[in-house]
Short mmCIF file of C-alpha atoms in Angstrom, two decimals:
data_model
loop_
_atom_site.label_atom_id
_atom_site.label_comp_id
_atom_site.label_asym_id
_atom_site.label_seq_id
_atom_site.Cartn_x
_atom_site.Cartn_y
_atom_site.Cartn_z
CA MET A 1 -4.34 18.34 30.31
CA LEU A 2 -5.94 19.46 27.09
CA THR A 3 -8.69 22.04 27.09
CA LYS A 4 -11.43 20.85 24.78
CA THR A 5 -12.86 23.41 22.41
CA PRO A 6 -16.40 23.87 23.58
CA HIS A 7 -19.19 22.99 21.19
CA LEU A 8 -21.22 25.94 19.88
CA PHE A 9 -24.25 24.40 21.62
CA ASP A 10 -22.45 24.56 24.96
CA ASP A 11 -21.47 28.15 24.25
CA ALA A 12 -25.02 29.05 23.28
CA THR A 13 -26.55 27.50 26.40
CA ALA A 14 -23.89 28.65 28.87
CA VAL A 15 -25.07 30.22 32.11
CA THR A 16 -23.31 31.87 35.00
CA ALA A 17 -24.42 30.80 38.44
CA GLY A 18 -25.88 33.29 40.83
CA ASP A 19 -27.66 32.87 44.12
CA SER A 20 -31.17 32.54 42.79
CA ARG A 21 -30.60 34.74 39.73
CA TRP A 22 -28.48 33.30 36.94
CA GLN A 23 -27.18 35.04 33.84
CA GLY A 24 -26.88 34.11 30.20
CA ARG A 25 -26.70 35.67 26.75
CA THR A 26 -28.42 34.83 23.48
CA SER A 27 -26.27 33.33 20.74
CA PRO A 28 -26.28 34.41 17.09
CA ASP A 29 -25.47 30.78 16.24
CA TYR A 30 -28.90 29.57 17.38
CA TRP A 31 -31.15 32.29 16.01
CA ALA A 32 -34.62 31.79 14.55
CA PHE A 33 -36.90 34.28 12.77
CA VAL A 34 -37.01 37.09 15.30
CA ALA A 35 -35.64 35.56 18.50
CA PRO A 36 -33.43 32.75 19.75
CA PHE A 37 -34.43 29.23 18.73
CA GLY A 38 -36.87 28.05 21.41
CA GLY A 39 -35.05 24.74 21.84
CA CYS A 40 -31.87 26.61 22.74
CA THR A 41 -33.75 28.72 25.29
CA ALA A 42 -35.27 25.56 26.78
CA ALA A 43 -31.85 23.88 26.95
CA THR A 44 -30.36 26.96 28.60
CA ILE A 45 -33.04 26.84 31.29
CA LEU A 46 -32.40 23.13 31.76
CA ARG A 47 -28.66 23.75 32.03
CA ALA A 48 -29.20 26.25 34.83
CA LEU A 49 -31.23 23.63 36.67
CA MET A 50 -28.68 20.87 36.08
CA GLN A 51 -25.83 23.07 37.29
CA HIS A 52 -27.76 24.26 40.33
CA PRO A 53 -26.07 23.24 43.59
CA GLN A 54 -29.39 22.03 44.99
CA ARG A 55 -30.18 19.86 41.98
CA ALA A 56 -30.76 16.18 42.72
CA GLY A 57 -31.58 13.55 40.14
CA ASP A 58 -32.21 13.75 36.42
CA PRO A 59 -34.68 15.81 34.43
CA LEU A 60 -38.07 14.13 34.09
CA ALA A 61 -40.24 16.91 32.64
CA LEU A 62 -39.77 20.45 31.40
CA THR A 63 -42.53 22.78 30.30
CA VAL A 64 -41.53 26.05 28.69
CA ASN A 65 -44.01 28.85 28.05
CA TYR A 66 -42.76 31.36 25.51
CA CYS A 67 -44.36 34.56 26.78
CA ALA A 68 -42.58 37.08 24.54
CA PRO A 69 -39.68 37.03 22.07
CA VAL A 70 -36.33 37.07 23.83
CA ALA A 71 -34.26 40.00 22.55
CA GLU A 72 -30.64 39.74 21.47
CA GLY A 73 -28.25 40.07 24.39
CA ALA A 74 -28.10 39.31 28.08
CA PHE A 75 -30.84 37.72 30.15
CA ASP A 76 -31.44 36.73 33.76
CA LEU A 77 -32.85 33.45 34.98
CA ASP A 78 -34.73 33.49 38.25
CA VAL A 79 -34.36 29.89 39.40
CA ARG A 80 -36.48 28.63 42.28
CA LEU A 81 -36.71 25.21 43.92
CA VAL A 82 -40.44 25.22 44.60
CA LYS A 83 -40.67 21.89 46.41
CA ALA A 84 -38.25 19.08 47.18
CA ASN A 85 -39.45 15.60 48.05
CA ARG A 86 -37.48 12.52 49.00
CA SER A 87 -36.60 11.65 45.43
CA SER A 88 -38.04 14.43 43.27
CA GLN A 89 -37.80 18.18 42.87
CA HIS A 90 -40.12 20.79 41.39
CA TRP A 91 -38.52 23.88 39.90
CA SER A 92 -39.70 27.14 38.41
CA VAL A 93 -37.61 29.39 36.16
CA GLU A 94 -38.40 32.86 34.85
CA MET A 95 -36.33 34.51 32.16
CA THR A 96 -36.23 38.31 32.10
CA GLN A 97 -34.10 40.90 30.35
CA GLY A 98 -32.98 44.18 31.87
CA GLY A 99 -35.37 43.84 34.79
CA GLY A 100 -38.35 43.84 32.44
CA GLU A 101 -41.31 41.54 32.07
CA VAL A 102 -41.04 37.77 31.95
CA ALA A 103 -40.09 36.54 28.48
CA THR A 104 -40.02 32.82 29.26
CA LEU A 105 -41.69 30.91 32.08
CA ALA A 106 -40.77 27.31 32.79
CA THR A 107 -41.48 24.56 35.29
CA SER A 108 -39.48 21.39 35.60
CA VAL A 109 -39.47 18.12 37.53
CA PHE A 110 -36.27 16.29 38.43
CA ALA A 111 -36.24 12.78 39.87
CA GLU A 112 -33.85 10.17 41.10
CA ARG A 113 -35.11 7.29 39.05
CA ARG A 114 -35.25 3.85 40.63
CA PRO A 115 -35.06 0.45 38.92
CA SER A 116 -38.56 -0.86 38.19
CA TRP A 117 -40.56 -2.99 35.85
CA SER A 118 -39.67 -1.75 32.35
CA HIS A 119 -41.86 -1.95 29.29
CA GLN A 120 -41.81 0.06 26.07
CA PRO A 121 -45.09 -0.40 24.22
CA ALA A 122 -44.28 2.21 21.56
CA ASP A 123 -42.87 0.81 18.33
CA PHE A 124 -39.44 1.95 17.23
CA PRO A 125 -40.21 3.66 13.94
CA GLY A 126 -37.01 2.53 12.22
CA ALA A 127 -35.60 4.29 9.17
CA VAL A 128 -33.05 4.20 6.39
CA PRO A 129 -29.67 4.60 8.14
CA PHE A 130 -28.40 8.11 8.77
CA GLU A 131 -25.43 7.61 6.44
CA GLN A 132 -27.65 6.72 3.50
CA LEU A 133 -29.78 9.83 3.64
CA ARG A 134 -28.87 13.29 2.42
CA SER A 135 -28.66 16.28 4.73
CA TYR A 136 -31.43 18.80 4.50
CA PRO A 137 -30.12 21.93 2.76
CA LYS A 138 -28.96 24.92 4.76
CA LEU A 139 -31.54 27.48 5.82
CA ALA A 140 -31.54 31.18 6.56
CA MET A 141 -32.07 30.58 10.28
CA THR A 142 -28.72 29.96 11.92
CA TRP A 143 -30.11 27.50 14.51
CA ALA A 144 -31.24 25.08 11.83
CA ASN A 145 -27.72 24.95 10.40
CA GLN A 146 -26.35 23.71 13.71
CA TYR A 147 -28.26 20.51 13.07
CA ASP A 148 -27.89 17.83 10.46
CA PHE A 149 -31.48 16.92 9.56
CA ARG A 150 -31.89 13.84 7.39
CA PHE A 151 -35.47 13.09 6.44
CA ALA A 152 -36.61 9.51 6.03
CA GLU A 153 -40.21 10.63 5.53
CA GLY A 154 -42.05 13.91 5.22
CA GLU A 155 -39.25 16.20 4.08
CA PRO A 156 -40.87 19.62 3.90
CA LYS A 157 -41.48 21.06 0.46
CA PHE A 158 -41.93 24.77 0.16
CA SER A 159 -43.82 25.54 -3.01
CA GLY A 160 -44.76 28.91 -1.60
CA SER A 161 -48.50 28.35 -1.74
CA ALA A 162 -50.87 26.04 0.06
CA PRO A 163 -51.97 22.90 -1.82
CA LYS A 164 -55.69 22.31 -2.40
CA GLU A 165 -55.59 19.36 -0.04
CA PRO A 166 -53.35 19.68 3.02
CA SER A 167 -50.32 17.41 2.99
CA SER A 168 -49.42 15.13 5.85
CA ALA A 169 -47.94 16.87 8.85
CA TYR A 170 -45.96 13.75 9.75
CA SER A 171 -42.22 13.56 9.45
CA LYS A 172 -39.54 11.07 10.43
CA MET A 173 -35.94 12.17 10.44
CA TRP A 174 -32.55 11.82 11.96
CA ILE A 175 -31.41 14.80 13.99
CA ALA A 176 -27.73 15.19 14.87
CA ASP A 177 -25.64 18.15 15.84
CA ARG A 178 -23.88 19.31 12.64
CA VAL A 179 -20.65 19.15 14.64
CA PRO A 180 -21.13 15.84 16.45
CA ARG A 181 -21.79 16.14 20.18
CA LYS A 182 -22.64 13.30 22.53
CA LEU A 183 -26.34 13.27 23.25
CA ASP A 184 -27.30 14.46 26.73
CA ALA A 185 -30.43 15.79 28.37
CA LEU A 186 -29.57 19.30 27.17
CA SER A 187 -29.38 18.34 23.50
CA LEU A 188 -32.48 16.17 23.84
CA MET A 189 -34.31 19.20 25.20
CA SER A 190 -33.20 21.35 22.32
CA MET A 191 -33.87 18.69 19.68
CA SER A 192 -37.39 18.22 21.04
CA ASP A 193 -38.14 21.70 19.66
CA ALA A 194 -36.13 21.23 16.46
CA PHE A 195 -38.99 19.98 14.31
CA PHE A 196 -40.16 22.43 11.66
CA GLY A 197 -43.63 23.87 12.23
CA ARG A 198 -46.19 21.23 11.36
CA VAL A 199 -48.19 23.90 9.54
CA PHE A 200 -45.29 24.30 7.08
CA HIS A 201 -45.51 20.59 6.26
CA ALA A 202 -49.28 20.62 5.88
CA ARG A 203 -49.36 23.77 3.74
CA HIS A 204 -46.02 23.62 1.86
CA GLU A 205 -45.31 27.18 2.83
CA LEU A 206 -43.73 29.25 5.54
CA VAL A 207 -46.32 31.21 7.49
CA PRO A 208 -45.90 33.26 10.67
CA PHE A 209 -45.38 30.69 13.40
CA GLY A 210 -44.31 30.52 17.01
CA THR A 211 -44.27 27.92 19.75
CA VAL A 212 -46.40 29.03 22.68
CA SER A 213 -45.92 26.17 25.14
CA LEU A 214 -43.63 23.15 24.93
CA THR A 215 -43.52 20.10 27.21
CA THR A 216 -40.84 17.44 27.02
CA TYR A 217 -40.64 14.24 29.08
CA PHE A 218 -37.35 12.42 29.53
CA HIS A 219 -37.58 8.64 29.52
CA ALA A 220 -33.84 8.04 29.91
CA ASP A 221 -31.65 9.24 32.73
CA ALA A 222 -27.95 10.13 32.52
CA ALA A 223 -26.89 6.49 32.99
CA ASP A 224 -29.23 5.38 30.19
CA LEU A 225 -27.87 8.08 27.88
CA ASP A 226 -24.31 7.04 28.71
CA THR A 227 -25.23 3.50 27.71
CA GLU A 228 -26.68 4.69 24.42
CA ASP A 229 -23.53 6.73 23.74
CA THR A 230 -24.88 8.35 20.57
CA THR A 231 -24.76 11.69 18.80
CA ARG A 232 -28.13 11.47 17.06
CA VAL A 233 -31.80 10.64 17.44
CA LEU A 234 -34.41 9.22 15.14
CA ALA A 235 -37.31 11.60 15.56
CA THR A 236 -40.94 11.63 14.53
CA ALA A 237 -43.45 14.44 14.74
CA ASP A 238 -47.06 14.92 13.76
CA ALA A 239 -50.01 17.22 14.35
CA LYS A 240 -53.59 16.44 15.27
CA THR A 241 -55.33 19.72 14.59
CA PHE A 242 -55.02 23.28 13.34
CA HIS A 243 -57.85 25.52 14.44
CA LYS A 244 -58.42 29.22 15.12
CA SER A 245 -54.73 30.14 14.79
CA TYR A 246 -53.29 27.39 16.99
CA GLY A 247 -52.03 23.94 16.17
CA ASP A 248 -50.43 21.14 18.12
CA GLN A 249 -47.38 18.94 17.64
CA HIS A 250 -46.36 15.72 19.31
CA GLY A 251 -43.06 14.01 18.79
CA GLU A 252 -40.78 11.17 19.81
CA LEU A 253 -36.99 11.07 20.06
CA TRP A 254 -35.43 7.60 19.74
CA SER A 255 -31.90 6.34 20.13
CA PRO A 256 -30.53 4.46 17.10
CA SER A 257 -30.72 1.28 19.19
CA GLY A 258 -34.48 1.64 19.59
CA ARG A 259 -34.87 3.19 23.04
CA LEU A 260 -37.47 5.91 23.47
CA LEU A 261 -35.45 8.74 24.97
CA ALA A 262 -38.01 11.53 25.11
CA THR A 263 -41.52 12.49 24.10
CA THR A 264 -42.60 16.04 23.46
CA THR A 265 -45.70 18.04 22.72
CA GLN A 266 -46.29 21.68 21.93
CA ILE A 267 -48.99 24.13 21.03
CA ALA A 268 -48.04 26.77 18.50
CA TYR A 269 -49.48 29.91 17.01
CA PHE A 270 -49.76 30.25 13.25
CA LYS A 271 -51.23 32.78 10.85
CA ALA A 272 -52.80 31.22 7.75
CA MET B 1 -86.13 33.04 38.70
CA LEU B 2 -85.17 29.54 39.68
CA THR B 3 -81.89 28.83 41.41
CA LYS B 4 -80.32 25.83 39.77
CA THR B 5 -78.92 23.20 42.08
CA PRO B 6 -75.21 23.33 41.54
CA HIS B 7 -73.50 20.24 40.18
CA LEU B 8 -71.16 18.44 42.58
CA PHE B 9 -68.34 19.24 40.15
CA ASP B 10 -69.06 22.94 40.48
CA ASP B 11 -69.11 22.59 44.25
CA ALA B 12 -65.85 20.68 44.24
CA THR B 13 -64.05 23.21 42.06
CA ALA B 14 -65.50 26.34 43.66
CA VAL B 15 -63.09 29.14 44.54
CA THR B 16 -63.46 32.42 46.36
CA ALA B 17 -61.83 35.39 44.72
CA GLY B 18 -59.10 37.26 46.49
CA ASP B 19 -56.72 39.91 45.28
CA SER B 20 -53.94 37.62 44.16
CA ARG B 21 -54.66 34.88 46.70
CA TRP B 22 -57.79 32.81 46.17
CA GLN B 23 -59.34 30.22 48.46
CA GLY B 24 -60.86 26.82 47.98
CA ARG B 25 -61.50 23.58 49.81
CA THR B 26 -61.05 19.95 48.84
CA SER B 27 -64.19 17.91 48.22
CA PRO B 28 -64.85 14.43 49.58
CA ASP B 29 -66.86 13.81 46.40
CA TYR B 30 -63.73 13.91 44.20
CA TRP B 31 -61.26 11.99 46.34
CA ALA B 32 -58.60 9.58 45.05
CA PHE B 33 -56.28 7.25 46.96
CA VAL B 34 -54.70 9.67 49.42
CA ALA B 35 -55.54 13.12 48.02
CA PRO B 36 -58.04 14.92 45.82
CA PHE B 37 -58.37 13.64 42.26
CA GLY B 38 -55.74 15.51 40.22
CA GLY B 39 -58.25 16.41 37.52
CA CYS B 40 -60.40 18.16 40.09
CA THR B 41 -57.39 20.10 41.38
CA ALA B 42 -56.49 21.07 37.80
CA ALA B 43 -60.06 22.19 37.12
CA THR B 44 -60.11 24.22 40.31
CA ILE B 45 -56.96 26.04 39.22
CA LEU B 46 -58.47 26.63 35.80
CA ARG B 47 -61.66 27.96 37.38
CA ALA B 48 -59.69 30.51 39.39
CA LEU B 49 -58.07 31.69 36.15
CA MET B 50 -61.36 31.81 34.26
CA GLN B 51 -63.03 33.80 37.02
CA HIS B 52 -60.09 36.17 37.38
CA PRO B 53 -61.07 39.79 36.57
CA GLN B 54 -57.98 40.18 34.36
CA ARG B 55 -58.67 37.03 32.37
CA ALA B 56 -58.98 37.54 28.60
CA GLY B 57 -59.69 34.81 26.08
CA ASP B 58 -60.06 31.08 26.45
CA PRO B 59 -57.73 28.48 27.93
CA LEU B 60 -55.20 27.17 25.43
CA ALA B 61 -52.79 25.20 27.64
CA LEU B 62 -52.56 24.18 31.26
CA THR B 63 -49.64 22.36 32.85
CA VAL B 64 -50.08 21.13 36.41
CA ASN B 65 -47.18 19.84 38.48
CA TYR B 66 -48.29 17.79 41.45
CA CYS B 67 -45.56 18.56 43.98
CA ALA B 68 -47.10 16.94 47.05
CA PRO B 69 -50.43 15.41 48.02
CA VAL B 70 -53.05 18.06 48.81
CA ALA B 71 -54.45 17.44 52.28
CA GLU B 72 -58.13 17.42 53.13
CA GLY B 73 -59.43 20.90 53.84
CA ALA B 74 -58.82 24.49 52.82
CA PHE B 75 -56.19 25.66 50.36
CA ASP B 76 -54.95 28.94 48.93
CA LEU B 77 -54.25 29.68 45.28
CA ASP B 78 -51.62 32.29 44.53
CA VAL B 79 -52.68 33.47 41.06
CA ARG B 80 -50.32 35.63 39.04
CA LEU B 81 -50.64 37.09 35.55
CA VAL B 82 -47.01 36.68 34.49
CA LYS B 83 -47.26 38.32 31.07
CA ALA B 84 -50.08 39.71 28.95
CA ASN B 85 -49.74 40.17 25.21
CA ARG B 86 -52.16 41.62 22.70
CA SER B 87 -54.20 38.43 22.43
CA SER B 88 -52.67 35.99 24.89
CA GLN B 89 -51.92 35.70 28.60
CA HIS B 90 -49.44 33.65 30.61
CA TRP B 91 -50.43 32.71 34.14
CA SER B 92 -48.82 30.97 37.06
CA VAL B 93 -50.71 29.44 39.99
CA GLU B 94 -49.35 28.00 43.23
CA MET B 95 -51.51 26.02 45.61
CA THR B 96 -50.54 26.02 49.28
CA GLN B 97 -52.24 24.98 52.52
CA GLY B 98 -51.93 26.77 55.83
CA GLY B 99 -49.04 28.90 54.59
CA GLY B 100 -46.93 25.80 54.00
CA GLU B 101 -44.96 24.57 51.02
CA VAL B 102 -46.32 24.51 47.49
CA ALA B 103 -48.48 21.44 46.88
CA THR B 104 -49.38 22.17 43.26
CA LEU B 105 -47.64 24.39 40.71
CA ALA B 106 -49.32 25.30 37.45
CA THR B 107 -48.77 27.46 34.40
CA SER B 108 -51.42 28.30 31.87
CA VAL B 109 -51.83 30.12 28.58
CA PHE B 110 -55.05 31.87 27.59
CA ALA B 111 -55.69 33.21 24.11
CA GLU B 112 -58.30 35.06 22.14
CA ARG B 113 -58.50 32.70 19.24
CA ARG B 114 -58.94 34.14 15.76
CA PRO B 115 -60.53 32.53 12.71
CA SER B 116 -57.88 30.79 10.58
CA TRP B 117 -57.28 27.98 8.19
CA SER B 118 -58.69 24.89 9.92
CA HIS B 119 -57.56 21.33 9.43
CA GLN B 120 -57.91 18.29 11.66
CA PRO B 121 -55.50 15.57 10.50
CA ALA B 122 -56.24 13.29 13.46
CA ASP B 123 -58.81 10.58 12.77
CA PHE B 124 -61.94 10.50 14.89
CA PRO B 125 -61.62 7.13 16.63
CA GLY B 126 -65.36 6.37 16.56
CA ALA B 127 -66.98 3.91 18.91
CA VAL B 128 -70.10 1.97 19.75
CA PRO B 129 -72.63 4.60 20.89
CA PHE B 130 -72.63 5.59 24.56
CA GLU B 131 -76.13 4.22 25.07
CA GLN B 132 -75.14 0.75 23.88
CA LEU B 133 -72.23 0.31 26.30
CA ARG B 134 -72.46 -0.57 29.94
CA SER B 135 -71.16 1.73 32.65
CA TYR B 136 -67.94 0.73 34.36
CA PRO B 137 -68.73 -0.54 37.87
CA LYS B 138 -68.42 1.73 40.88
CA LEU B 139 -65.03 2.04 42.53
CA ALA B 140 -63.78 2.80 46.01
CA MET B 141 -62.43 6.20 44.95
CA THR B 142 -65.25 8.73 45.12
CA TRP B 143 -63.99 10.79 42.16
CA ALA B 144 -64.35 7.88 39.77
CA ASN B 145 -68.01 7.50 40.72
CA GLN B 146 -68.72 11.06 39.62
CA TYR B 147 -68.06 9.88 36.08
CA ASP B 148 -69.86 7.45 33.84
CA PHE B 149 -67.06 5.55 32.08
CA ARG B 150 -68.15 3.32 29.22
CA PHE B 151 -65.33 1.40 27.62
CA ALA B 152 -65.40 0.65 23.91
CA GLU B 153 -61.90 -0.85 24.05
CA GLY B 154 -59.35 -1.62 26.73
CA GLU B 155 -61.59 -1.91 29.78
CA PRO B 156 -59.19 -2.51 32.64
CA LYS B 157 -59.16 -5.96 34.17
CA PHE B 158 -57.78 -6.34 37.63
CA SER B 159 -56.68 -9.92 38.16
CA GLY B 160 -54.46 -8.79 41.00
CA SER B 161 -51.22 -10.01 39.47
CA ALA B 162 -49.22 -8.99 36.43
CA PRO B 163 -49.62 -11.13 33.29
CA LYS B 164 -46.54 -12.75 31.76
CA GLU B 165 -46.81 -10.48 28.74
CA PRO B 166 -47.94 -6.91 29.40
CA SER B 167 -51.38 -6.10 28.05
CA SER B 168 -52.09 -3.12 25.84
CA ALA B 169 -52.13 0.21 27.65
CA TYR B 170 -54.60 1.60 25.11
CA SER B 171 -58.18 2.38 25.97
CA LYS B 172 -61.08 4.05 24.23
CA MET B 173 -64.06 5.07 26.25
CA TRP B 174 -66.87 7.51 26.69
CA ILE B 175 -66.53 9.79 29.68
CA ALA B 176 -69.57 11.69 30.97
CA ASP B 177 -70.40 13.24 34.29
CA ARG B 178 -72.55 10.69 36.17
CA VAL B 179 -75.03 13.52 36.69
CA PRO B 180 -75.03 15.08 33.23
CA ARG B 181 -73.33 18.48 33.02
CA LYS B 182 -72.74 20.48 29.84
CA LEU B 183 -69.14 20.11 28.76
CA ASP B 184 -67.01 23.20 29.32
CA ALA B 185 -63.28 23.88 29.60
CA LEU B 186 -63.41 23.00 33.30
CA SER B 187 -64.84 19.54 32.78
CA LEU B 188 -62.51 18.95 29.82
CA MET B 189 -59.60 19.77 32.08
CA SER B 190 -60.79 17.35 34.73
CA MET B 191 -61.64 14.60 32.23
CA SER B 192 -58.17 14.89 30.71
CA ASP B 193 -56.86 13.40 33.96
CA ALA B 194 -59.71 10.89 34.35
CA PHE B 195 -58.01 8.00 32.57
CA PHE B 196 -56.95 5.17 34.83
CA GLY B 197 -53.19 4.75 35.21
CA ARG B 198 -51.82 3.12 32.06
CA VAL B 199 -49.72 0.87 34.26
CA PHE B 200 -52.95 -0.67 35.65
CA HIS B 201 -54.01 -1.56 32.10
CA ALA B 202 -50.63 -3.00 31.15
CA ARG B 203 -50.27 -5.05 34.34
CA HIS B 204 -53.91 -5.89 35.27
CA GLU B 205 -53.27 -4.74 38.81
CA LEU B 206 -53.40 -1.66 40.95
CA VAL B 207 -49.92 -0.51 41.97
CA PRO B 208 -48.87 2.67 43.76
CA PHE B 209 -49.34 5.42 41.17
CA GLY B 210 -49.40 9.19 40.98
CA THR B 211 -49.44 11.80 38.25
CA VAL B 212 -46.37 14.02 38.47
CA SER B 213 -46.96 16.48 35.64
CA LEU B 214 -49.98 16.90 33.39
CA THR B 215 -50.32 19.09 30.30
CA THR B 216 -53.61 19.65 28.49
CA TYR B 217 -54.14 21.65 25.30
CA PHE B 218 -57.57 23.00 24.40
CA HIS B 219 -58.43 22.87 20.71
CA ALA B 220 -61.93 24.30 21.11
CA ASP B 221 -62.86 27.64 22.59
CA ALA B 222 -66.05 28.50 24.48
CA ALA B 223 -67.93 29.21 21.24
CA ASP B 224 -66.86 25.85 19.79
CA LEU B 225 -67.97 24.06 22.96
CA ASP B 226 -71.30 25.87 22.83
CA THR B 227 -71.74 24.61 19.28
CA GLU B 228 -70.94 21.05 20.32
CA ASP B 229 -73.44 21.30 23.19
CA THR B 230 -72.61 17.92 24.66
CA THR B 231 -72.25 16.28 28.06
CA ARG B 232 -69.68 13.64 27.10
CA VAL B 233 -66.45 12.97 25.26
CA LEU B 234 -65.06 9.99 23.41
CA ALA B 235 -61.60 9.61 24.87
CA THR B 236 -58.53 7.57 24.01
CA ALA B 237 -55.36 7.10 26.00
CA ASP B 238 -52.19 5.13 25.59
CA ALA B 239 -48.65 4.88 26.94
CA LYS B 240 -45.32 4.74 25.15
CA THR B 241 -42.97 3.62 27.88
CA PHE B 242 -42.58 2.55 31.49
CA HIS B 243 -39.06 2.81 32.78
CA LYS B 244 -37.30 3.34 36.10
CA SER B 245 -40.52 4.10 38.01
CA TYR B 246 -42.03 6.58 35.57
CA GLY B 247 -44.38 6.12 32.67
CA ASP B 248 -46.13 8.41 30.22
CA GLN B 249 -49.68 8.79 29.01
CA HIS B 250 -51.11 10.65 26.04
CA GLY B 251 -54.76 11.10 25.34
CA GLU B 252 -57.38 12.69 23.13
CA LEU B 253 -60.83 14.01 24.04
CA TRP B 254 -63.33 14.11 21.18
CA SER B 255 -66.84 15.46 20.89
CA PRO B 256 -69.46 12.93 19.73
CA SER B 257 -69.62 14.86 16.45
CA GLY B 258 -65.94 14.19 15.74
CA ARG B 259 -64.21 17.39 16.80
CA LEU B 260 -60.93 17.07 18.67
CA LEU B 261 -61.60 19.12 21.79
CA ALA B 262 -58.41 18.57 23.76
CA THR B 263 -55.18 16.61 23.82
CA THR B 264 -53.35 15.72 26.98
CA THR B 265 -50.13 14.14 28.14
CA GLN B 266 -48.76 13.25 31.53
CA ILE B 267 -45.82 11.64 33.23
CA ALA B 268 -46.61 9.52 36.24
CA TYR B 269 -44.80 7.70 39.00
CA PHE B 270 -45.48 4.03 39.59
CA LYS B 271 -44.06 1.33 41.83
CA ALA B 272 -43.88 -2.09 40.21
#
């Protein structure tokens, strides 16, 4: 039997099971400005839930509140099954470091999804194929280099100063792990936070920015993802408003075959 | 000094302060199929946070996970300030009844919002004026009769059976308290869950339905709402997918003057 080399993403989101308290460690491979990439933190929390012995069903919703920057090093996850119903579960997870204050607070819903009437009113955005687009150049943040971003629309331009009229905050792009990895709920969770700050797109400049609260809904269960059998998503993101230091983002993650896999929304702080 | 008659909404969302445990009681005036209207529950949780002596700033985000139906009668709210930063706060609230299991689990972010670059890319949907539209007829659920819904587009039709081709899940409507009440964060929170189930719109029939998780972002603070000085919102809602017994909803709540006050998203169970 061959031991597969684990993917960096699986390393970065690894957790060690405890009774109710689980352990993990930040990864230098998924680092953002001053803390771990929020998508990696969210995926780590989701992994703890998926590996939990009491887990039943597939992830349906995850909300992550980023209370304070996570510091480099070890962290604890306090995982609690708040309420279990016949076919759904409600979880709460708190991330702390060294017994200190809560750095990340999350709630999640898992469900055993049953066959039903199916209908997808949202239009598949479509795009130039992945292979025909160029990869977005490497960035200083290590997390961004773990992904192969290929913009079909709205590639960010950083002129270093805000234009007179704000640019569109919309973007459409392929997102794949730089080292291909079969798409699962964990990578969907991480990719749902992998859009660049909408304020960067609108203003053509990097400004202080941080996600405050992120919510992702999963519209495909493990069986659906197995059927899709893909390593990438076609993703769109946009913003509706920037006001008094906070702005929103909403996004969609699609399989190449045109199935809506996940929707996501976040509210983020910015200084501009 | 005159004592103002309290609005039914203020009665329904009233809470009594405790140390960390607060008390409230469900209201027959805001009742849904088998439990209180989720928007009323969400507003009650928000009220406890807003009245909390440690509260600083305005609500920015509230996520409510509906774990189990709330029964008629008294409930307790376990309110916890999870983390306070210089200008933001992270809260967690658990609703229980009679010392039992958690019925509702919520997290919220409050922030003291600072002047910044402002930009609203989202287009104000516009609509026929409130006064020129007819009120949606009264319904069996008491909560719905507390609101004056006036549809500009996508008024639900209940033929009692699903059409061959699903109808649009989109609707645009005015929402006002039936007895006018100045719009505040509490009513915005409640109204953000006041859309009818998207599945009813798509299928022209009432099917078993329940919100599982709801997230609302506030894009206006108390000062902004004071400036708007309105008793109604123009609201839009739509769905992107229905699959394996769960469907999504996303919505916008606008002031009549064209300011985006709140955005909301939810994932809901349905049986069809």
